Amino acid sequence: ERRSLRRINGGSREEFKKMQKVMVFPSTFGKFSKEPERLLTEAGIEFTRFSKAGMTEDEVIQRLQGYDGVILGLEPMSERVMHACPQLKVVSRVGVGMDNVDVKAAGELGVKVYNTPGANANAVADYAFGMMLDLARSISVANRDVKRGEWNKYTGYPVWGAALGIIGLGAIGKGMARRAKGFNMRVLAYDVYWDEAFMAEYGVEKASLDEIYDQADFITLHTALTEETRNMISTEQLKRMKNTAFLINCARGGLVDEDALADALRTGEIAGVGIDAFCDEPPTGSPLLEMDCVIAAPHIAGSSIDGINTMARMSAQNCIKGLQEVRN
């Protein structure tokens, strides 16, 4: 019934063949390369750009009226939004995470949904490993002090030969394992699906979550946000970690219970944390921002030039593919 309603509201098949309009929300689309825009143009697609941080569902609905496709960033794509945009046939997400897209509703409404897995894997792995080094040696804190005219000495933690726990051994997690090998680290990993050949090549140990919490000196999260993984790191898990352990989250904010994390840092249950993904962004008023043992970043781990270009190109290609399939 929903599909029939959308088909009627969206016009006849012949009318749809003439519709080739795409809304582009991410400000990074085509920022460093014109190739993504060229791909859309050469495919006969008319595109409009509009970027605004923190768009509401009502604003997205207003902007998408009359558009067949959308290249999406972090804007909400709920069932309500898609149902209120009957002409919309393709959602092409720039990035891997899909927690702002109701994929189930999209399937019921006949909307094709795409993302860009692996496009910024190296960029995120670089950033997460950089956070790990910073946490271990207080690089950003010492930099801040010296610029303030303070000359404070910090005793660092070893990275060479330490144990790294990777939760989520996908493209980014594998990137972390490759980098860790160059630092002679012991690498433990947890995933639902195992790439045995990769693990053998890089000496990655298959571990349970509890084994990672108990043994790792650094724990890095690279898993999707689902109902099963929401708040997967909370009081119990933090208590299991070494008091010299560091946690790095460059995945999704909802993976970590931030109240429990703040308590654990105050009591010294863990040594520090690097956070590129918060539950609320920006994390205004968060007690985590007041702690020297916290490195905070504005969700930019994937924002390298190569990563941005690859995501934009893949999202344009996905959008074109989806519209062509619908038209045919």
Tab-separated table of C-alpha atoms in Angstrom:
chain	number	residue	atom	x	y	z
A	1	GLU	CA	0.000	0.000	0.000
A	2	ARG	CA	2.844	2.391	0.836
A	3	ARG	CA	4.602	1.660	-2.430
A	4	SER	CA	1.397	2.208	-4.367
A	5	LEU	CA	0.824	5.542	-2.634
A	6	ARG	CA	4.374	6.675	-3.404
A	7	ARG	CA	4.045	5.586	-7.034
A	8	ILE	CA	0.854	7.614	-7.468
A	9	ASN	CA	2.216	10.667	-5.696
A	10	GLY	CA	5.503	10.414	-7.545
A	11	GLY	CA	3.885	10.454	-10.956
A	12	SER	CA	3.742	8.002	-13.828
A	13	ARG	CA	6.693	5.992	-15.135
A	14	GLU	CA	7.051	8.273	-18.154
A	15	GLU	CA	7.049	11.327	-15.898
A	16	PHE	CA	9.681	9.773	-13.681
A	17	LYS	CA	11.975	9.166	-16.653
A	18	LYS	CA	12.259	12.938	-17.037
A	19	MET	CA	13.129	13.446	-13.367
A	20	GLN	CA	16.831	13.535	-12.678
A	21	LYS	CA	17.156	15.873	-9.725
A	22	VAL	CA	19.464	15.230	-6.791
A	23	MET	CA	19.957	17.212	-3.606
A	24	VAL	CA	23.517	17.283	-2.222
A	25	PHE	CA	23.743	18.014	1.504
A	26	PRO	CA	27.400	17.375	2.550
A	27	SER	CA	29.568	20.486	2.317
A	28	THR	CA	32.594	18.269	1.580
A	29	PHE	CA	31.102	16.869	-1.630
A	30	GLY	CA	33.396	18.027	-4.439
A	31	LYS	CA	35.425	20.189	-2.061
A	32	PHE	CA	38.810	18.929	-3.252
A	33	SER	CA	37.879	17.433	-6.609
A	34	LYS	CA	35.300	18.253	-9.271
A	35	GLU	CA	35.034	14.612	-10.306
A	36	PRO	CA	31.910	13.825	-8.201
A	37	GLU	CA	30.036	16.782	-9.674
A	38	ARG	CA	31.231	15.847	-13.170
A	39	LEU	CA	29.926	12.298	-12.753
A	40	LEU	CA	26.451	13.590	-11.895
A	41	THR	CA	26.422	16.075	-14.759
A	42	GLU	CA	27.594	13.532	-17.327
A	43	ALA	CA	24.845	11.165	-16.184
A	44	GLY	CA	22.271	13.834	-17.031
A	45	ILE	CA	21.470	14.590	-13.409
A	46	GLU	CA	20.628	18.091	-12.237
A	47	PHE	CA	21.938	18.606	-8.713
A	48	THR	CA	21.415	21.279	-6.093
A	49	ARG	CA	23.682	21.921	-3.130
A	50	PHE	CA	22.494	22.920	0.328
A	51	SER	CA	24.533	22.530	3.521
A	52	LYS	CA	23.461	23.293	7.058
A	53	ALA	CA	24.630	21.672	10.273
A	54	GLY	CA	22.012	20.102	12.505
A	55	MET	CA	19.121	20.014	10.053
A	56	THR	CA	15.781	18.874	11.465
A	57	GLU	CA	13.421	16.388	9.844
A	58	ASP	CA	11.114	19.243	8.819
A	59	GLU	CA	13.982	21.082	7.126
A	60	VAL	CA	15.060	17.953	5.257
A	61	ILE	CA	11.475	17.311	4.123
A	62	GLN	CA	11.181	20.888	2.872
A	63	ARG	CA	14.437	20.693	0.912
A	64	LEU	CA	13.734	17.312	-0.704
A	65	GLN	CA	10.380	18.089	-2.264
A	66	GLY	CA	10.636	17.395	-6.011
A	67	TYR	CA	13.956	15.518	-5.753
A	68	ASP	CA	14.515	11.955	-6.920
A	69	GLY	CA	17.739	11.368	-5.028
A	70	VAL	CA	19.742	12.737	-2.147
A	71	ILE	CA	23.445	12.568	-1.359
A	72	LEU	CA	23.285	12.469	2.410
A	73	GLY	CA	25.631	13.348	5.242
A	74	LEU	CA	24.414	13.262	8.850
A	75	GLU	CA	20.943	14.623	8.067
A	76	PRO	CA	18.009	12.577	9.440
A	77	MET	CA	16.476	10.156	6.942
A	78	SER	CA	13.647	8.672	8.988
A	79	GLU	CA	10.492	6.911	7.871
A	80	ARG	CA	8.648	10.205	8.344
A	81	VAL	CA	11.067	12.046	6.069
A	82	MET	CA	10.929	9.448	3.305
A	83	HIS	CA	7.150	9.109	3.482
A	84	ALA	CA	6.822	12.899	3.190
A	85	CYS	CA	9.056	12.929	0.081
A	86	PRO	CA	7.140	10.614	-2.315
A	87	GLN	CA	9.369	11.394	-5.306
A	88	LEU	CA	12.527	10.314	-3.474
A	89	LYS	CA	13.870	7.028	-4.852
A	90	VAL	CA	17.578	6.990	-3.891
A	91	VAL	CA	19.467	7.833	-0.682
A	92	SER	CA	23.247	7.826	-1.182
A	93	ARG	CA	25.028	8.188	2.148
A	94	VAL	CA	28.505	9.744	2.238
A	95	GLY	CA	30.162	7.544	4.848
A	96	VAL	CA	29.756	4.107	6.356
A	97	GLY	CA	27.466	4.660	9.342
A	98	MET	CA	23.753	4.290	8.690
A	99	ASP	CA	22.337	5.199	12.108
A	100	ASN	CA	20.694	8.349	10.687
A	101	VAL	CA	18.899	6.301	8.002
A	102	ASP	CA	15.870	4.090	8.655
A	103	VAL	CA	16.974	1.310	6.307
A	104	LYS	CA	13.969	-0.904	7.101
A	105	ALA	CA	11.491	1.848	6.248
A	106	ALA	CA	13.423	2.628	3.070
A	107	GLY	CA	12.991	-0.967	1.911
A	108	GLU	CA	9.269	-0.880	2.669
A	109	LEU	CA	8.887	2.393	0.771
A	110	GLY	CA	10.909	1.250	-2.242
A	111	VAL	CA	13.782	3.674	-1.614
A	112	LYS	CA	17.243	2.418	-2.592
A	113	VAL	CA	19.900	3.102	0.055
A	114	TYR	CA	23.676	3.116	-0.434
A	115	ASN	CA	26.751	3.969	1.624
A	116	THR	CA	30.505	4.116	0.993
A	117	PRO	CA	32.159	1.313	2.976
A	118	GLY	CA	35.938	1.435	3.113
A	119	ALA	CA	36.186	4.809	1.381
A	120	ASN	CA	37.825	6.567	4.337
A	121	ALA	CA	39.233	3.524	6.128
A	122	ASN	CA	42.859	4.661	5.920
A	123	ALA	CA	41.971	8.177	7.021
A	124	VAL	CA	40.139	6.931	10.130
A	125	ALA	CA	42.865	4.416	10.966
A	126	ASP	CA	45.515	7.150	10.670
A	127	TYR	CA	43.534	9.388	13.007
A	128	ALA	CA	42.757	6.685	15.581
A	129	PHE	CA	46.407	5.633	15.683
A	130	GLY	CA	47.395	9.287	16.040
A	131	MET	CA	45.040	9.636	19.010
A	132	MET	CA	46.635	6.566	20.547
A	133	LEU	CA	50.118	8.097	20.294
A	134	ASP	CA	48.858	11.415	21.628
A	135	LEU	CA	47.200	9.772	24.636
A	136	ALA	CA	50.307	7.740	25.425
A	137	ARG	CA	52.693	10.715	25.299
A	138	SER	CA	50.464	13.722	26.183
A	139	ILE	CA	51.444	15.466	22.950
A	140	SER	CA	48.475	17.824	22.625
A	141	VAL	CA	48.422	18.595	26.366
A	142	ALA	CA	52.154	19.439	26.393
A	143	ASN	CA	51.697	21.579	23.282
A	144	ARG	CA	48.914	23.509	25.007
A	145	ASP	CA	51.032	24.051	28.121
A	146	VAL	CA	54.096	25.328	26.274
A	147	LYS	CA	51.980	27.796	24.283
A	148	ARG	CA	50.567	29.060	27.583
A	149	GLY	CA	54.080	29.648	28.862
A	150	GLU	CA	54.043	26.586	31.120
A	151	TRP	CA	56.917	24.066	31.167
A	152	ASN	CA	55.370	20.876	32.547
A	153	LYS	CA	56.904	17.413	32.223
A	154	TYR	CA	54.742	14.384	31.476
A	155	THR	CA	55.737	10.745	31.886
A	156	GLY	CA	54.550	8.738	28.918
A	157	TYR	CA	53.187	5.240	28.418
A	158	PRO	CA	54.849	2.845	25.948
A	159	VAL	CA	53.260	2.141	22.585
A	160	TRP	CA	56.070	-0.036	21.199
A	161	GLY	CA	55.302	-3.613	22.209
A	162	ALA	CA	52.020	-2.739	23.954
A	163	ALA	CA	48.758	-4.681	23.502
A	164	LEU	CA	46.147	-3.221	21.168
A	165	GLY	CA	42.540	-4.431	21.344
A	166	ILE	CA	40.496	-3.850	18.190
A	167	ILE	CA	36.719	-4.148	18.423
A	168	GLY	CA	35.499	-4.497	14.840
A	169	LEU	CA	38.019	-5.967	12.408
A	170	GLY	CA	36.551	-4.474	9.233
A	171	ALA	CA	38.374	-2.170	6.832
A	172	ILE	CA	39.305	0.355	9.551
A	173	GLY	CA	40.113	-2.260	12.166
A	174	LYS	CA	42.400	-4.015	9.689
A	175	GLY	CA	44.093	-0.689	9.029
A	176	MET	CA	44.784	-0.389	12.750
A	177	ALA	CA	46.245	-3.897	12.822
A	178	ARG	CA	48.588	-3.080	9.923
A	179	ARG	CA	49.800	0.068	11.654
A	180	ALA	CA	50.208	-1.747	14.976
A	181	LYS	CA	52.492	-4.304	13.364
A	182	GLY	CA	54.955	-1.489	12.629
A	183	PHE	CA	55.031	-0.735	16.364
A	184	ASN	CA	55.666	-4.371	17.339
A	185	MET	CA	52.326	-4.460	19.156
A	186	ARG	CA	50.417	-7.503	20.276
A	187	VAL	CA	47.067	-7.243	18.492
A	188	LEU	CA	43.874	-8.771	19.871
A	189	ALA	CA	40.659	-8.418	17.880
A	190	TYR	CA	36.966	-9.141	18.237
A	191	ASP	CA	34.482	-9.374	15.398
A	192	VAL	CA	31.401	-11.340	14.416
A	193	TYR	CA	32.962	-12.312	11.077
A	194	TRP	CA	36.570	-13.465	10.936
A	195	ASP	CA	39.047	-13.001	8.109
A	196	GLU	CA	41.341	-15.886	9.026
A	197	ALA	CA	43.813	-15.183	6.210
A	198	PHE	CA	44.269	-11.557	7.283
A	199	MET	CA	44.656	-12.519	10.939
A	200	ALA	CA	47.320	-15.080	10.105
A	201	GLU	CA	49.235	-12.629	7.898
A	202	TYR	CA	49.342	-9.885	10.542
A	203	GLY	CA	49.518	-12.048	13.650
A	204	VAL	CA	46.140	-10.918	14.991
A	205	GLU	CA	44.826	-12.928	17.946
A	206	LYS	CA	41.135	-13.842	18.041
A	207	ALA	CA	39.786	-12.616	21.382
A	208	SER	CA	36.527	-12.235	23.260
A	209	LEU	CA	35.403	-8.790	24.353
A	210	ASP	CA	36.222	-9.616	27.963
A	211	GLU	CA	39.732	-10.709	26.984
A	212	ILE	CA	40.255	-7.382	25.239
A	213	TYR	CA	38.958	-5.426	28.236
A	214	ASP	CA	41.199	-7.418	30.587
A	215	GLN	CA	44.434	-7.458	28.569
A	216	ALA	CA	44.653	-4.501	26.168
A	217	ASP	CA	46.693	-1.377	26.857
A	218	PHE	CA	44.811	0.453	24.111
A	219	ILE	CA	41.248	-0.347	22.984
A	220	THR	CA	39.930	1.081	19.732
A	221	LEU	CA	36.315	0.863	18.540
A	222	HIS	CA	35.476	0.279	14.882
A	223	THR	CA	31.996	-1.192	14.875
A	224	ALA	CA	28.563	-0.036	13.775
A	225	LEU	CA	25.998	1.453	16.147
A	226	THR	CA	23.049	-0.917	16.558
A	227	GLU	CA	20.700	-1.724	19.402
A	228	GLU	CA	23.091	-4.543	20.318
A	229	THR	CA	26.182	-2.313	20.406
A	230	ARG	CA	24.649	0.784	21.986
A	231	ASN	CA	26.470	1.515	25.280
A	232	MET	CA	28.568	-1.613	24.797
A	233	ILE	CA	31.257	0.165	26.834
A	234	SER	CA	29.721	1.047	30.206
A	235	THR	CA	30.484	0.671	33.907
A	236	GLU	CA	31.109	-3.084	33.893
A	237	GLN	CA	33.415	-2.986	30.874
A	238	LEU	CA	35.376	0.022	32.156
A	239	LYS	CA	35.956	-1.676	35.506
A	240	ARG	CA	37.489	-4.649	33.703
A	241	MET	CA	40.069	-2.478	31.915
A	242	LYS	CA	43.559	-1.811	33.251
A	243	ASN	CA	43.907	1.481	35.107
A	244	THR	CA	46.701	2.243	32.625
A	245	ALA	CA	44.499	1.506	29.597
A	246	PHE	CA	43.357	4.030	27.002
A	247	LEU	CA	40.113	3.923	25.002
A	248	ILE	CA	39.771	5.396	21.486
A	249	ASN	CA	36.393	5.925	19.837
A	250	CYS	CA	36.470	7.104	16.225
A	251	ALA	CA	33.312	5.166	15.343
A	252	ARG	CA	29.978	6.210	16.867
A	253	GLY	CA	29.243	8.072	20.089
A	254	GLY	CA	26.462	5.757	21.183
A	255	LEU	CA	28.903	2.880	21.590
A	256	VAL	CA	30.125	4.370	24.879
A	257	ASP	CA	28.097	5.309	27.961
A	258	GLU	CA	29.573	8.778	28.436
A	259	ASP	CA	28.333	9.185	32.022
A	260	ALA	CA	30.009	5.918	33.028
A	261	LEU	CA	33.131	6.968	31.123
A	262	ALA	CA	33.345	10.280	32.978
A	263	ASP	CA	33.018	8.450	36.305
A	264	ALA	CA	35.729	5.959	35.310
A	265	LEU	CA	38.129	8.755	34.390
A	266	ARG	CA	37.449	10.656	37.624
A	267	THR	CA	38.215	7.581	39.738
A	268	GLY	CA	41.237	6.521	37.684
A	269	GLU	CA	39.758	3.250	36.471
A	270	ILE	CA	41.298	3.943	33.058
A	271	ALA	CA	44.072	6.353	32.084
A	272	GLY	CA	42.427	8.325	29.294
A	273	VAL	CA	40.277	8.408	26.193
A	274	GLY	CA	40.347	9.793	22.668
A	275	ILE	CA	36.888	10.680	21.349
A	276	ASP	CA	36.032	11.691	17.799
A	277	ALA	CA	32.376	10.636	18.068
A	278	PHE	CA	30.095	11.862	20.868
A	279	CYS	CA	26.522	10.905	21.710
A	280	ASP	CA	25.480	14.533	21.207
A	281	GLU	CA	27.388	16.612	18.702
A	282	PRO	CA	28.616	19.125	19.587
A	283	PRO	CA	28.950	17.785	23.175
A	284	THR	CA	28.098	21.102	24.824
A	285	GLY	CA	28.468	20.961	28.600
A	286	SER	CA	29.956	17.462	28.680
A	287	PRO	CA	32.173	16.911	31.747
A	288	LEU	CA	34.547	14.969	29.480
A	289	LEU	CA	35.638	18.254	27.896
A	290	GLU	CA	37.046	19.470	31.211
A	291	MET	CA	39.513	16.582	31.628
A	292	ASP	CA	43.162	16.655	30.511
A	293	CYS	CA	43.083	12.878	30.035
A	294	VAL	CA	40.490	13.301	27.276
A	295	ILE	CA	41.402	14.173	23.697
A	296	ALA	CA	38.270	15.474	21.987
A	297	ALA	CA	37.735	15.968	18.263
A	298	PRO	CA	34.715	17.145	16.207
A	299	HIS	CA	34.002	13.908	14.275
A	300	ILE	CA	36.770	14.462	11.726
A	301	ALA	CA	38.673	11.157	11.704
A	302	GLY	CA	37.596	10.442	8.131
A	303	SER	CA	38.187	13.978	6.915
A	304	SER	CA	41.383	13.616	4.943
A	305	ILE	CA	41.596	14.821	1.354
A	306	ASP	CA	41.835	11.321	-0.088
A	307	GLY	CA	39.049	9.996	2.115
A	308	ILE	CA	36.725	12.889	1.272
A	309	ASN	CA	37.375	12.529	-2.454
A	310	THR	CA	36.763	8.780	-2.426
A	311	MET	CA	33.552	9.055	-0.412
A	312	ALA	CA	32.201	11.793	-2.666
A	313	ARG	CA	33.023	9.846	-5.836
A	314	MET	CA	31.479	6.636	-4.507
A	315	SER	CA	28.348	8.433	-3.323
A	316	ALA	CA	27.898	10.025	-6.759
A	317	GLN	CA	28.379	6.661	-8.469
A	318	ASN	CA	25.912	5.003	-6.103
A	319	CYS	CA	23.336	7.725	-6.718
A	320	ILE	CA	23.681	7.374	-10.476
A	321	LYS	CA	23.422	3.583	-10.256
A	322	GLY	CA	20.299	3.772	-8.113
A	323	LEU	CA	18.499	6.263	-10.339
A	324	GLN	CA	19.349	4.261	-13.457
A	325	GLU	CA	17.994	1.074	-11.907
A	326	VAL	CA	14.749	2.775	-10.913
A	327	ARG	CA	14.315	4.358	-14.345
A	328	ASN	CA	14.916	1.077	-16.145
